[in-house]
Every structure is written in C-alpha cells, then in structure tokens.
PDB file of C-alpha atoms in Angstrom:
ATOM      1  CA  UNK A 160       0.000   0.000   0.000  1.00  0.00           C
ATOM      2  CA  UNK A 161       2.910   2.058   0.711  1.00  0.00           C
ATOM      3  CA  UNK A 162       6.397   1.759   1.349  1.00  0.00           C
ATOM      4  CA  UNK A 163       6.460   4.257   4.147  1.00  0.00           C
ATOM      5  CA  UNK A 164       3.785   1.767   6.181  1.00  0.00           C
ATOM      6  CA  UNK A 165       5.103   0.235   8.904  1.00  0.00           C
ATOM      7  CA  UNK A 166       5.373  -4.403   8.196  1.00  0.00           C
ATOM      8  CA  UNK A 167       3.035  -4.482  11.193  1.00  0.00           C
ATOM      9  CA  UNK A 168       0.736  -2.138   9.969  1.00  0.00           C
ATOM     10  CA  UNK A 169      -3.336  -3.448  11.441  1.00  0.00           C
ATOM     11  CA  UNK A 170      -5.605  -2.209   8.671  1.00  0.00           C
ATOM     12  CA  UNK A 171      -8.324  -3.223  11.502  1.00  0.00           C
ATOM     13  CA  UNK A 172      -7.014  -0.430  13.683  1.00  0.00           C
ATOM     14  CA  UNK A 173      -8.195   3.205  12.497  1.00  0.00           C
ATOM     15  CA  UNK A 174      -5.920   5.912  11.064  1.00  0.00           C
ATOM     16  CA  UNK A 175      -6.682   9.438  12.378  1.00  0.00           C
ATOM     17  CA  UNK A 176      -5.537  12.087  10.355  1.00  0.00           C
ATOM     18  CA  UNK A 177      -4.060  15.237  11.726  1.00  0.00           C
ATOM     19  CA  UNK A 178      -5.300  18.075   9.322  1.00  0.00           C
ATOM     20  CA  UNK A 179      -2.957  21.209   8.559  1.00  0.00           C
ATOM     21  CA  UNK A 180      -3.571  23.350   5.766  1.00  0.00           C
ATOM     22  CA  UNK A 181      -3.565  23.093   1.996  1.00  0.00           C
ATOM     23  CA  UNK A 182      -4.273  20.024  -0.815  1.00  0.00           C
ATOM     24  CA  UNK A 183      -1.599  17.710   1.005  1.00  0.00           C
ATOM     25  CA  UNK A 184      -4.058  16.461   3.713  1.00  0.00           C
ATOM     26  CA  UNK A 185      -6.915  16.216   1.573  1.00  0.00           C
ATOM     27  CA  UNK A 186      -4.423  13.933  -1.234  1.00  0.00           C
ATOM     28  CA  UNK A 187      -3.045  11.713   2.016  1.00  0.00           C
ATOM     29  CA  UNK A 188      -7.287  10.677   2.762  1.00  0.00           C
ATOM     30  CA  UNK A 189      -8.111  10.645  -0.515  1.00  0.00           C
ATOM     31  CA  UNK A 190      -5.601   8.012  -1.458  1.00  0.00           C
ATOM     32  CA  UNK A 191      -5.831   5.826   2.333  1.00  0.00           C
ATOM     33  CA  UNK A 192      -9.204   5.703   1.331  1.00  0.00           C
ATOM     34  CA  UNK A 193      -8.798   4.171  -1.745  1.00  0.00           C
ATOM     35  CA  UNK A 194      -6.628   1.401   0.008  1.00  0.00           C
ATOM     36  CA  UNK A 195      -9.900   0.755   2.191  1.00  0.00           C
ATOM     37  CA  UNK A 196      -8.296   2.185   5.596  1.00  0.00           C
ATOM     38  CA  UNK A 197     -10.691   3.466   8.056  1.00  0.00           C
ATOM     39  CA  UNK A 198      -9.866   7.302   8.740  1.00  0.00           C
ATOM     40  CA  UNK A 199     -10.846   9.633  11.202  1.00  0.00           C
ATOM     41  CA  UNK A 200     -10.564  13.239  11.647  1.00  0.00           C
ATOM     42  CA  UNK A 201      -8.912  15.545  13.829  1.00  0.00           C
ATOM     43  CA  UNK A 202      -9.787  19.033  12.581  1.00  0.00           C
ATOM     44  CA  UNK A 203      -7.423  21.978  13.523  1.00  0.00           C
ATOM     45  CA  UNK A 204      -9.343  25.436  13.911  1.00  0.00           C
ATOM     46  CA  UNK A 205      -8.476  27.992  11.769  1.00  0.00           C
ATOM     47  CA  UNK A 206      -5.714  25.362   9.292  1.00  0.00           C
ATOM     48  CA  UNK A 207      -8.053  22.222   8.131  1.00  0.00           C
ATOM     49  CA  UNK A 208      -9.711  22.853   4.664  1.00  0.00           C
ATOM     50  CA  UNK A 209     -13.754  23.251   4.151  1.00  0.00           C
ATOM     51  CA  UNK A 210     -13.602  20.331   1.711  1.00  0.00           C
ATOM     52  CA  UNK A 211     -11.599  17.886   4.091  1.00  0.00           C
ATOM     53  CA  UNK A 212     -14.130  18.659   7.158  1.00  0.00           C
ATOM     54  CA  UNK A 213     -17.211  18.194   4.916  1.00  0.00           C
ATOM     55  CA  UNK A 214     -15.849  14.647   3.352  1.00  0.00           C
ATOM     56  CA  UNK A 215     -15.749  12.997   6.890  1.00  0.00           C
ATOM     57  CA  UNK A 216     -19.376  12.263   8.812  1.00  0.00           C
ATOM     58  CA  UNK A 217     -20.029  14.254  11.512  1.00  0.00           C
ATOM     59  CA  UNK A 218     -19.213  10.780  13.947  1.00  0.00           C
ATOM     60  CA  UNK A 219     -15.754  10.583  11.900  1.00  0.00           C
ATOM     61  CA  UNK A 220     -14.386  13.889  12.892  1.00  0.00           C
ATOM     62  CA  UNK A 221     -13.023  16.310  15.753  1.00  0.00           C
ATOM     63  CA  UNK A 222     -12.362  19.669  16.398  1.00  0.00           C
ATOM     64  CA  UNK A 223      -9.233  20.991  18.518  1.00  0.00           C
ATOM     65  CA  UNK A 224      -7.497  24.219  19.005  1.00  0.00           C
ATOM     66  CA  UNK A 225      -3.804  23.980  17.901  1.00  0.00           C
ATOM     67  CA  UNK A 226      -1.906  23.560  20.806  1.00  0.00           C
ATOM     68  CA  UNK A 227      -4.508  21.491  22.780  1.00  0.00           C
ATOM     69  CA  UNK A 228      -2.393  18.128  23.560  1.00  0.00           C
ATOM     70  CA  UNK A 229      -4.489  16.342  25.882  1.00  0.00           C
ATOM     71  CA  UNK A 230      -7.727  16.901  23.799  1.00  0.00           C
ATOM     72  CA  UNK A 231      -6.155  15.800  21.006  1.00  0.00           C
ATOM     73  CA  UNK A 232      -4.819  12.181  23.323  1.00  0.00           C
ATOM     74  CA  UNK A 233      -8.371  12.015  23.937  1.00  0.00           C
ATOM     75  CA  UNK A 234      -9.778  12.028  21.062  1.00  0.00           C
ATOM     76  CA  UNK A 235      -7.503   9.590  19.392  1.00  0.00           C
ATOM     77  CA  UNK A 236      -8.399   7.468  22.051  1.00  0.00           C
ATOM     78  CA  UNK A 237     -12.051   7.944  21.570  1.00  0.00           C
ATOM     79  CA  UNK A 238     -11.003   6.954  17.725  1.00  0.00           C
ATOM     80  CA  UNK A 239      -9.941   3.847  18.832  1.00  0.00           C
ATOM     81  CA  UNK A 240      -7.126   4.535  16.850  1.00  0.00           C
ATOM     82  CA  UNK A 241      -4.167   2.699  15.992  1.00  0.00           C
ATOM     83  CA  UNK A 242      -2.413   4.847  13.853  1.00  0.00           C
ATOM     84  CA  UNK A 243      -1.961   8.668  13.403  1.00  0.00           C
ATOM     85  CA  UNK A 244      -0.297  11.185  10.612  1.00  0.00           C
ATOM     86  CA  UNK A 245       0.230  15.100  10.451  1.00  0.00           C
ATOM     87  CA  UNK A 246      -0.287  16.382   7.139  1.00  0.00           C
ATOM     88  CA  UNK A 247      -0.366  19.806   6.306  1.00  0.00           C
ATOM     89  CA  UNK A 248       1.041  23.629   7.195  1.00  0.00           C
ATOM     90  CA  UNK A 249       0.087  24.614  10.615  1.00  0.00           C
ATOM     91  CA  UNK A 250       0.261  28.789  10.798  1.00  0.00           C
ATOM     92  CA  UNK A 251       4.058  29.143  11.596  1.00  0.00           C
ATOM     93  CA  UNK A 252       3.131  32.878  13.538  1.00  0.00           C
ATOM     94  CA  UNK A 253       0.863  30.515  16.426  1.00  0.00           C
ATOM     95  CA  UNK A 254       3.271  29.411  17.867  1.00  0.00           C
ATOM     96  CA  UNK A 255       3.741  32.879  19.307  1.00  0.00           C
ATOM     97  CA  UNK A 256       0.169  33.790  18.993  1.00  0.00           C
ATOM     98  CA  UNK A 257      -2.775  31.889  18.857  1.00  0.00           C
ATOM     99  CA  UNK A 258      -2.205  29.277  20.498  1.00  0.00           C
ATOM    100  CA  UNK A 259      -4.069  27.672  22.968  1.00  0.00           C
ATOM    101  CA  UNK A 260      -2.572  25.513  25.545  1.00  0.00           C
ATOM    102  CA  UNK A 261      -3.906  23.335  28.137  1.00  0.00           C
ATOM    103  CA  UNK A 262      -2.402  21.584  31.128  1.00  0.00           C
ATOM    104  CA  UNK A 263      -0.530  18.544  29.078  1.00  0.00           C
ATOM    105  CA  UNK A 264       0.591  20.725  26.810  1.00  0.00           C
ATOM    106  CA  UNK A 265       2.105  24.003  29.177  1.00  0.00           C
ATOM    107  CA  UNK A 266       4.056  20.759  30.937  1.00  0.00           C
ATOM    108  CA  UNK A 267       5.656  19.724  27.440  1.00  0.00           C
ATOM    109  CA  UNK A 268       6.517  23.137  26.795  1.00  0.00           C
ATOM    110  CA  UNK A 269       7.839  23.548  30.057  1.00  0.00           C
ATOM    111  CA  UNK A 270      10.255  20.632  29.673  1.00  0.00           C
ATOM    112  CA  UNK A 271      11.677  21.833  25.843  1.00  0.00           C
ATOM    113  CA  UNK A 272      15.034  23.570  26.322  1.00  0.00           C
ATOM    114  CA  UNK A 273      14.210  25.345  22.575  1.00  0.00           C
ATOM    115  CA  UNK A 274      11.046  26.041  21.489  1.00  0.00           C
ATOM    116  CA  UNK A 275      10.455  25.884  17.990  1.00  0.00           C
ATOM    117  CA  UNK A 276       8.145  24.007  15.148  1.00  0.00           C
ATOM    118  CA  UNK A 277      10.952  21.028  15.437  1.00  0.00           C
ATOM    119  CA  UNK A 278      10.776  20.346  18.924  1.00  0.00           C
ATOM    120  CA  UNK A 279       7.279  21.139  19.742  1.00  0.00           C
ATOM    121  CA  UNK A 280       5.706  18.644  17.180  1.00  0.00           C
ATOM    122  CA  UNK A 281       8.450  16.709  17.952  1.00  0.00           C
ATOM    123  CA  UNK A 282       7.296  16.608  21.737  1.00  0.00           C
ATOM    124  CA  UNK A 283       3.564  16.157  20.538  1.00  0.00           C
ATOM    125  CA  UNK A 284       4.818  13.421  18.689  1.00  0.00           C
ATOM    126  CA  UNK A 285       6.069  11.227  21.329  1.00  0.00           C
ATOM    127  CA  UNK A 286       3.065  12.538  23.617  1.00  0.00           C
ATOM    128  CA  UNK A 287       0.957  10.341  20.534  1.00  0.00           C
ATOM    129  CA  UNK A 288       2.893   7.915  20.780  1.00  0.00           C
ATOM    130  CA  UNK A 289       3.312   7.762  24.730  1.00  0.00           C
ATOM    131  CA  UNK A 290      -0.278   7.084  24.374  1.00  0.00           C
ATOM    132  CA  UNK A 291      -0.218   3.627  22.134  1.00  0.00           C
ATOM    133  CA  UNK A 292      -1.010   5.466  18.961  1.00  0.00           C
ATOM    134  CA  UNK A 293       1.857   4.632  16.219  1.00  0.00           C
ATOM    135  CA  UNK A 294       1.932   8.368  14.413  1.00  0.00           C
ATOM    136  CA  UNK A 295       3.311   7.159  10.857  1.00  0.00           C
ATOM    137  CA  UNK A 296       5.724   8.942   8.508  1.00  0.00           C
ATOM    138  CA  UNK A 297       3.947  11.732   6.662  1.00  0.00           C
ATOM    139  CA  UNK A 298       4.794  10.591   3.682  1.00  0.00           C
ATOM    140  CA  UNK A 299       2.940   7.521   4.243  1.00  0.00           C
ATOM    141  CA  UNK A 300       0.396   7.045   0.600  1.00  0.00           C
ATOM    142  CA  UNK A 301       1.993   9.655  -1.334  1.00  0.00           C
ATOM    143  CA  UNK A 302       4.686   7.148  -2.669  1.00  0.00           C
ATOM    144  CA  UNK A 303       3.549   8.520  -6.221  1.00  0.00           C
ATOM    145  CA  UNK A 304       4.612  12.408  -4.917  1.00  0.00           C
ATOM    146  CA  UNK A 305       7.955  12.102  -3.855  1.00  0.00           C
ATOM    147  CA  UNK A 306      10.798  14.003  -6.031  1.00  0.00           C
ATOM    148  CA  UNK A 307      13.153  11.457  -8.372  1.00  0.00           C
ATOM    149  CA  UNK A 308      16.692  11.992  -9.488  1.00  0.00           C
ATOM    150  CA  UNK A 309      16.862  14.148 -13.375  1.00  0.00           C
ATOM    151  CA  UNK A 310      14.897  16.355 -15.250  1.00  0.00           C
ATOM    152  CA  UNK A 311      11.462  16.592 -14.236  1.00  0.00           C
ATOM    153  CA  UNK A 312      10.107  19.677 -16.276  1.00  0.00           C
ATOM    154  CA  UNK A 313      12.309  21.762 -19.074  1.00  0.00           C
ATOM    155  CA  UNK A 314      11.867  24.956 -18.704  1.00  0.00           C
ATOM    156  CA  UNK A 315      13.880  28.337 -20.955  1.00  0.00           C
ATOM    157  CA  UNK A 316      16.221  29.203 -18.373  1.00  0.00           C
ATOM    158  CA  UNK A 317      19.781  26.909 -17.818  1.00  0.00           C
ATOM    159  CA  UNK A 318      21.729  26.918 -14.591  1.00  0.00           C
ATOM    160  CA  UNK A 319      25.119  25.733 -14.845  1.00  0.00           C
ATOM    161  CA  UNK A 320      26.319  22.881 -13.324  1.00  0.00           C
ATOM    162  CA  UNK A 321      28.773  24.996 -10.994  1.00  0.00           C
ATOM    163  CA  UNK A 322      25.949  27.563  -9.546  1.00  0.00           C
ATOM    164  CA  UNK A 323      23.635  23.895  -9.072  1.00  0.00           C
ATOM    165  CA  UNK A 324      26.548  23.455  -7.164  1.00  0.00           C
ATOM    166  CA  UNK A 325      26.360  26.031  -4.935  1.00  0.00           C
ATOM    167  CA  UNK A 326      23.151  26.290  -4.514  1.00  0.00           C
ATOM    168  CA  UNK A 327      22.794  22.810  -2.998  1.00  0.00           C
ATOM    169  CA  UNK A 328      25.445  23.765  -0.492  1.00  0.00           C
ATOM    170  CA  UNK A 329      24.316  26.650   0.608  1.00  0.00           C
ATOM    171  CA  UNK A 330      21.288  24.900   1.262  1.00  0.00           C
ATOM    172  CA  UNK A 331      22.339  21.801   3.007  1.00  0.00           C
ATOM    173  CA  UNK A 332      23.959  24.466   5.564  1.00  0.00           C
ATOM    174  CA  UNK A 333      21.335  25.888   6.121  1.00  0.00           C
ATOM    175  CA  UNK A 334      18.945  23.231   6.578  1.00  0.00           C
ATOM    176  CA  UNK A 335      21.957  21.466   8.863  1.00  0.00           C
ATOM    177  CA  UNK A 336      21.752  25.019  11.133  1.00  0.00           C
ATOM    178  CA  UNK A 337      17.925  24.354  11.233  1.00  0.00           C
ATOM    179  CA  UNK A 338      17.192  27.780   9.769  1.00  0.00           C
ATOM    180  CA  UNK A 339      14.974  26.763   7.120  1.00  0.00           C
ATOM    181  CA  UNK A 340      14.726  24.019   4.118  1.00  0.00           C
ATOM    182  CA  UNK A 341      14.537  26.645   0.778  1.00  0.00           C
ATOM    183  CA  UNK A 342      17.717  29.195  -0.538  1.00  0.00           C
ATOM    184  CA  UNK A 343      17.281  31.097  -3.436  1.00  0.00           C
ATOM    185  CA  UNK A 344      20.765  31.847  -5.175  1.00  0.00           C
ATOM    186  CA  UNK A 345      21.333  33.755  -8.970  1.00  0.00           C
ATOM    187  CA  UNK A 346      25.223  32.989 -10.594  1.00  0.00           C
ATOM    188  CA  UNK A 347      26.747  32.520  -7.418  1.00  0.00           C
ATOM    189  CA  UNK A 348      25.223  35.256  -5.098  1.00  0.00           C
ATOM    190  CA  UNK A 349      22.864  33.933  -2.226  1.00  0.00           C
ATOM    191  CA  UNK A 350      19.485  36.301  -2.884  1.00  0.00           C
ATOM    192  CA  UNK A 351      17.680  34.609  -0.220  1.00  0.00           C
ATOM    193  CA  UNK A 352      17.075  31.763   2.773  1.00  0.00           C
ATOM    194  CA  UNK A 353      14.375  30.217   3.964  1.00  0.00           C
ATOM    195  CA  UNK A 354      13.556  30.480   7.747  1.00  0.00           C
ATOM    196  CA  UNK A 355      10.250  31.472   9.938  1.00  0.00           C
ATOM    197  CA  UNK A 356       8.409  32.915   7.423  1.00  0.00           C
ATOM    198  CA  UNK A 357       7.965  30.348   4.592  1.00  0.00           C
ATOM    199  CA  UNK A 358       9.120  29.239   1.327  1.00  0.00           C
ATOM    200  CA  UNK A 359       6.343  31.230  -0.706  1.00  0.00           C
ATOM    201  CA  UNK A 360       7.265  34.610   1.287  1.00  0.00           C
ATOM    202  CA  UNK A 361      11.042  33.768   0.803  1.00  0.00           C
ATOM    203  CA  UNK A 362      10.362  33.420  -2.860  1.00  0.00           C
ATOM    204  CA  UNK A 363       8.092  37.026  -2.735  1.00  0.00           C
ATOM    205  CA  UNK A 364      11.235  38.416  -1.175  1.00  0.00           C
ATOM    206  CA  UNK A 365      14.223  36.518  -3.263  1.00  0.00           C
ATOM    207  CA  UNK A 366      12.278  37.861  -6.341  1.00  0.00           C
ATOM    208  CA  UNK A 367      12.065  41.692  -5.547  1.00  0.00           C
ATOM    209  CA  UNK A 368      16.164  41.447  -6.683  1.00  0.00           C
ATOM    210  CA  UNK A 369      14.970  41.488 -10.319  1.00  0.00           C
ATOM    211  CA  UNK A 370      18.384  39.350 -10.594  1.00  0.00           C
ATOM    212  CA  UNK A 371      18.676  36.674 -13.869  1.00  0.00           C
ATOM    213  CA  UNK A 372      18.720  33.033 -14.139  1.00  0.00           C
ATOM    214  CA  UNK A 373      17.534  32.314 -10.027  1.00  0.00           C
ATOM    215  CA  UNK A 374      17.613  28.855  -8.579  1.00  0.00           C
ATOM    216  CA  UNK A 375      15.632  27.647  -5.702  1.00  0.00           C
ATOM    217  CA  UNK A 376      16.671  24.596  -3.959  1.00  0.00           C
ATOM    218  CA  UNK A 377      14.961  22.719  -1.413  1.00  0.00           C
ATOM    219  CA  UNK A 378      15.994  19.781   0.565  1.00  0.00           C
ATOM    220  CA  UNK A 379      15.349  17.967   3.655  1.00  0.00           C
ATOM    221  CA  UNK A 380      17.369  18.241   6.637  1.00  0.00           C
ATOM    222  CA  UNK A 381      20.025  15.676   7.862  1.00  0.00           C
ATOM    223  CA  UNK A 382      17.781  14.751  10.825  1.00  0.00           C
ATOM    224  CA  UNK A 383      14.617  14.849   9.304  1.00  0.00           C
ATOM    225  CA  UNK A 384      11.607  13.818  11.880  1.00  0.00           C
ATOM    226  CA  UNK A 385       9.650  12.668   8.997  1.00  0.00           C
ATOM    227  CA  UNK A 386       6.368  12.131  11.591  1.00  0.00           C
ATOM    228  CA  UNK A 387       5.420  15.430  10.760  1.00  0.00           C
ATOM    229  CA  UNK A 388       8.244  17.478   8.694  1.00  0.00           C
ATOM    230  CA  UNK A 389       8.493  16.682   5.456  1.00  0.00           C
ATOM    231  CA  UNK A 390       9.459  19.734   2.508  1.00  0.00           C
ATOM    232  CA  UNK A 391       6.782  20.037   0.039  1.00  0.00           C
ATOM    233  CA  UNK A 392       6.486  21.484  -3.377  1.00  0.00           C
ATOM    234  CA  UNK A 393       3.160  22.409  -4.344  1.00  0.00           C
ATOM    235  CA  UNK A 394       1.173  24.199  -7.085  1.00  0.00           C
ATOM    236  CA  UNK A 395       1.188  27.483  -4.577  1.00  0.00           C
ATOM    237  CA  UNK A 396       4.822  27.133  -4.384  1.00  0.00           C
ATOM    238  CA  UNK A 397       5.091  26.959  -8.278  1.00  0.00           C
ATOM    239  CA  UNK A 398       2.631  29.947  -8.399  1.00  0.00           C
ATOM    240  CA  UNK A 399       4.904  31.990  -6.429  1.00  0.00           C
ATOM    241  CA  UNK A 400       7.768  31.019  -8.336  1.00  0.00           C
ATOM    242  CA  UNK A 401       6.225  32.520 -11.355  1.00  0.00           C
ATOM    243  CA  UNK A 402       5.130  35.512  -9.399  1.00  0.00           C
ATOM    244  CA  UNK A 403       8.693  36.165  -8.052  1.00  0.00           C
ATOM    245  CA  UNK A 404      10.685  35.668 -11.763  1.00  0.00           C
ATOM    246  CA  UNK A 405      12.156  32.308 -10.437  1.00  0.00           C
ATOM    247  CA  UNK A 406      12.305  29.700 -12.978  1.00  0.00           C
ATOM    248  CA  UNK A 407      14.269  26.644 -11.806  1.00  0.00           C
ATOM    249  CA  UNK A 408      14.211  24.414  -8.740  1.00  0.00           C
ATOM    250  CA  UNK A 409      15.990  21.766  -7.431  1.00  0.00           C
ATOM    251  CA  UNK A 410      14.545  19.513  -5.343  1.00  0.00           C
ATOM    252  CA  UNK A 411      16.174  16.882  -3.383  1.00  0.00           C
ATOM    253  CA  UNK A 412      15.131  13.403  -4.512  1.00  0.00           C
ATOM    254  CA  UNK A 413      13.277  10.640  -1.932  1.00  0.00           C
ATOM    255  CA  UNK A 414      12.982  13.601   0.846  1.00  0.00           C
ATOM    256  CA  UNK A 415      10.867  16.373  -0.866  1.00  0.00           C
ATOM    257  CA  UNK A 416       6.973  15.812  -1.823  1.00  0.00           C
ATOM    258  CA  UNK A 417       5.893  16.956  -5.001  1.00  0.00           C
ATOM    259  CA  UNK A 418       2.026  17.518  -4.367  1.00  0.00           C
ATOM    260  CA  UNK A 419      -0.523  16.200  -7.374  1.00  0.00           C
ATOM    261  CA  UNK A 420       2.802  15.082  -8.666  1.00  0.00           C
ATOM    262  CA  UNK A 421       1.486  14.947 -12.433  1.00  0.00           C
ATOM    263  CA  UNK A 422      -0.878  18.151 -12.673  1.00  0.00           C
ATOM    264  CA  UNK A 423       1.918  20.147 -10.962  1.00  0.00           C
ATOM    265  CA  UNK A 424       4.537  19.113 -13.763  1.00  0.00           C
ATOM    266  CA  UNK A 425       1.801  20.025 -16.558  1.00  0.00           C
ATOM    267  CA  UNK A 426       1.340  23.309 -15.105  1.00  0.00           C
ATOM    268  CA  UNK A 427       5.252  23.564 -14.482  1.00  0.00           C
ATOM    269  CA  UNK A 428       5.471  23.047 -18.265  1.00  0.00           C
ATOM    270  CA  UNK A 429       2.751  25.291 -19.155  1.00  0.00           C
ATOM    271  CA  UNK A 430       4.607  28.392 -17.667  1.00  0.00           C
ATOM    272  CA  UNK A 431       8.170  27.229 -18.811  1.00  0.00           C
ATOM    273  CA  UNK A 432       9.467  26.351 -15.261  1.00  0.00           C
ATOM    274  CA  UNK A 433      12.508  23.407 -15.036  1.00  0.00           C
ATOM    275  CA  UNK A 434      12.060  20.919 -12.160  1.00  0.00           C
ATOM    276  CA  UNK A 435      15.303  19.230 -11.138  1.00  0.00           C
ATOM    277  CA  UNK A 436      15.630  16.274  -8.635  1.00  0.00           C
ATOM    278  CA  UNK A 437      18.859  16.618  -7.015  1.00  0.00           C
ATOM    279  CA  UNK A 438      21.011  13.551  -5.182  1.00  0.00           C
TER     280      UNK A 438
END
C-alpha cells in the first residue's frame, strides 16, 4: 500500500488524520481511502480545509485548538485509533500567537530547552505515541509524490552545473543550522534563505532582486523527523515562483513531496518552469 507503512501495519485499527492546511491532507485521505483504511478526523481550527471537514461524517471527525495536547490524546483514544499522521502547514506565527494551551501541553513546553516548530511537534509526537497510537511517517500514501533523481520539467532558463553546485550547499547548511529548508541563489550570489516565514514569502522576497537566471533549492534536513516534517512542493509554491521571476528548482530526490505530482509538472510546463531532482 505504501512503502512508508510500517510491516506491522493493522488495517483493523483506524488511522486518524491530523489536518494542517492546503491540498496535502486532503491527497493523504483521498488516497488511504482508496486502500480501504478506516480514517478519522482531527480538525485543527483555523488550518483544516472546508472540503476535508465536509468529506468525513459528523461521527468521523473532531475539532481541537492547535496547541490542545491532551484533547487531542483524547480524542484519538475515543477513535480507537491505531495509527496517526500530520499532514499539512500549521500557521508558523501561532506558535507565538494563537495558540491555545492546556495543562498537558504548558508541561511539554515547560520541559523543551528550545522552542520551535521542530521540537514542539516533535514533543507532541512522542506525547501520541506515549499514548499507544503509532503516528506514521507523513509521507505515508503519497509514494507517487515524492521528487526522483533528473529532469522533471524543461523549462527556458539553464543553470550551470557549478551555480547547481552552490546552490545545494548553501542549502544543506542551512537546513543542517535548522534555519529553514529553501535558498534562493542567482550565478553565485545567495538572494535569499528560507527560515520562519515560509518558502512562498522567501520566494516574494528573493524575487524583488529582479536578478537573472535564479535557482531555488529545497531539501530535507540531515535529521529529518519525517512524523510530521516533510518539505513540500506544491502548485502554490510553483505559483509563487512565477510571481517572483524564479524559474528553476531543485529539489532533493526521496525527501521532498511533489504535491498532485502529475498536474503540478503540466502546469510547471505550461509556464516554462525546469524541475530538477537533485542527489
């Protein structure tokens, strides 16, 4: 069903799905569904889409505030469930405003030396998993999705070889200093890199330059805690590339999801934009 399952997987024992923002959640139930697994809901105010709340049954779905940790143990044990995933954006700016937590989760923030997106879904990670639920990889049935080595989509624009080059490693230093996953770099000069704010508004901002022949590259990072962060490339991601001037990416191959693989490489041919997958 997918290679990211674990051998023991229990398609008897439901799969609650963690809901963040954008098409990635709704792809990850569309396609566990087709496999016949039994999937529940756990609907995150303000981040889970319209159309992924109304395709679950009223009894198949939850509500929580981000940042409530023991409603959300609850309710997955309410679920019955066997299995959990996190799929999707959650607001970066909540975890400084917005958020709203109770008792279980004010004692796992008091016991994180750093507090950032890493470490606190890292720590609500094991909290799930404390509590008997296995929370899969997020990658789990988007096999189809995830970046390969080569040429991907040819677009006008050629980067050579030695500013590819650089661009990687400027990226796999930042992404080993945690900063963020995404650089933008043009012949050799670093324009941009990602950190709290987002690929897209890194992309807004790398593209204000005006400079020629850009390259975004974006990678995973050497520890990667795929439970729950996993880089993504998806058709708003593309859109801003086009809005910024940027037409070539790299993306590093086996770490880096490629949403609605096939109708993002269509429209990434449509306006011109190469698609690399980098080792």
């Amino acid at each position: 069903m997918s290679r990211f399952l674990p051998d023991n997987f229990d398609t008897s024992r439901p799969l609650v799905l963690i809901a963040g923002q954008g098409n990635y959640p709704i792809l990850l139930a569309e396609r566990a569904r087709r496999r016949g697994i039994t999937l529940r809901l756990v609907v995150l105010g303000g981040e889970t889409s319209t159309e992924l709340v109304e395709s679950f049954r009223v009894d198949e779905r939850t509500d929580i505030k981000v940042g409530q940790i023991g409603k959300l143990l609850k309710e997955l044990k309410k679920f019955n469930a066997g299995y959990a995933v996190m799929a999707g954006q959650v607001t970066p700016g909540k975890l400084f405003k917005g958020l709203h937590p109770d008792l279980r989760a004010i004692r796992m923030l008091a016991g994180l030396e750093r507090k950032n997106a890493e470490t606190i879904f890292g720590a609500i990670g094991n909290e799930i998993e404390k509590a008997g639920v296995h929370l899969l990889d997020a990658r789990v049935f988007m096999d189809e999705d995830i970046a390969e080595e080569g040429l991907m989509a040819e677009g006008r624009e050629k980067i050579e070889p030695k500013h590819l080059a650089h661009g990687i490693e400027i990226a796999r230093e930042n992404a080993r200093l945690d900063v963020g996953q995404g650089v933008v770099v043009s012949r050799g000069t670093v324009l941009a890199v990602e950190a709290f704010e987002g690929t897209n508004a890194m992309l807004e901002r790398a593209g204000k330059f005006g400079a020629k022949n850009c390259l975004f590259v974006k990678l995973g990072k050497p520890k990667q805690d795929t439970r729950f962060d996993v880089p993504v490339f998806g058709l708003k991601t593309l859109e801003a590339m086009v809005n910024s001037g940027i037409r070539t990416v790299a993306l590093e191959k086996g770490n880096v999801l490629i949403l609605d693989r096939v109708n993002l490489l269509k429209e990434a041919n449509k306006y011109k934009i190469s698609i690399i997958g980098i080792a």
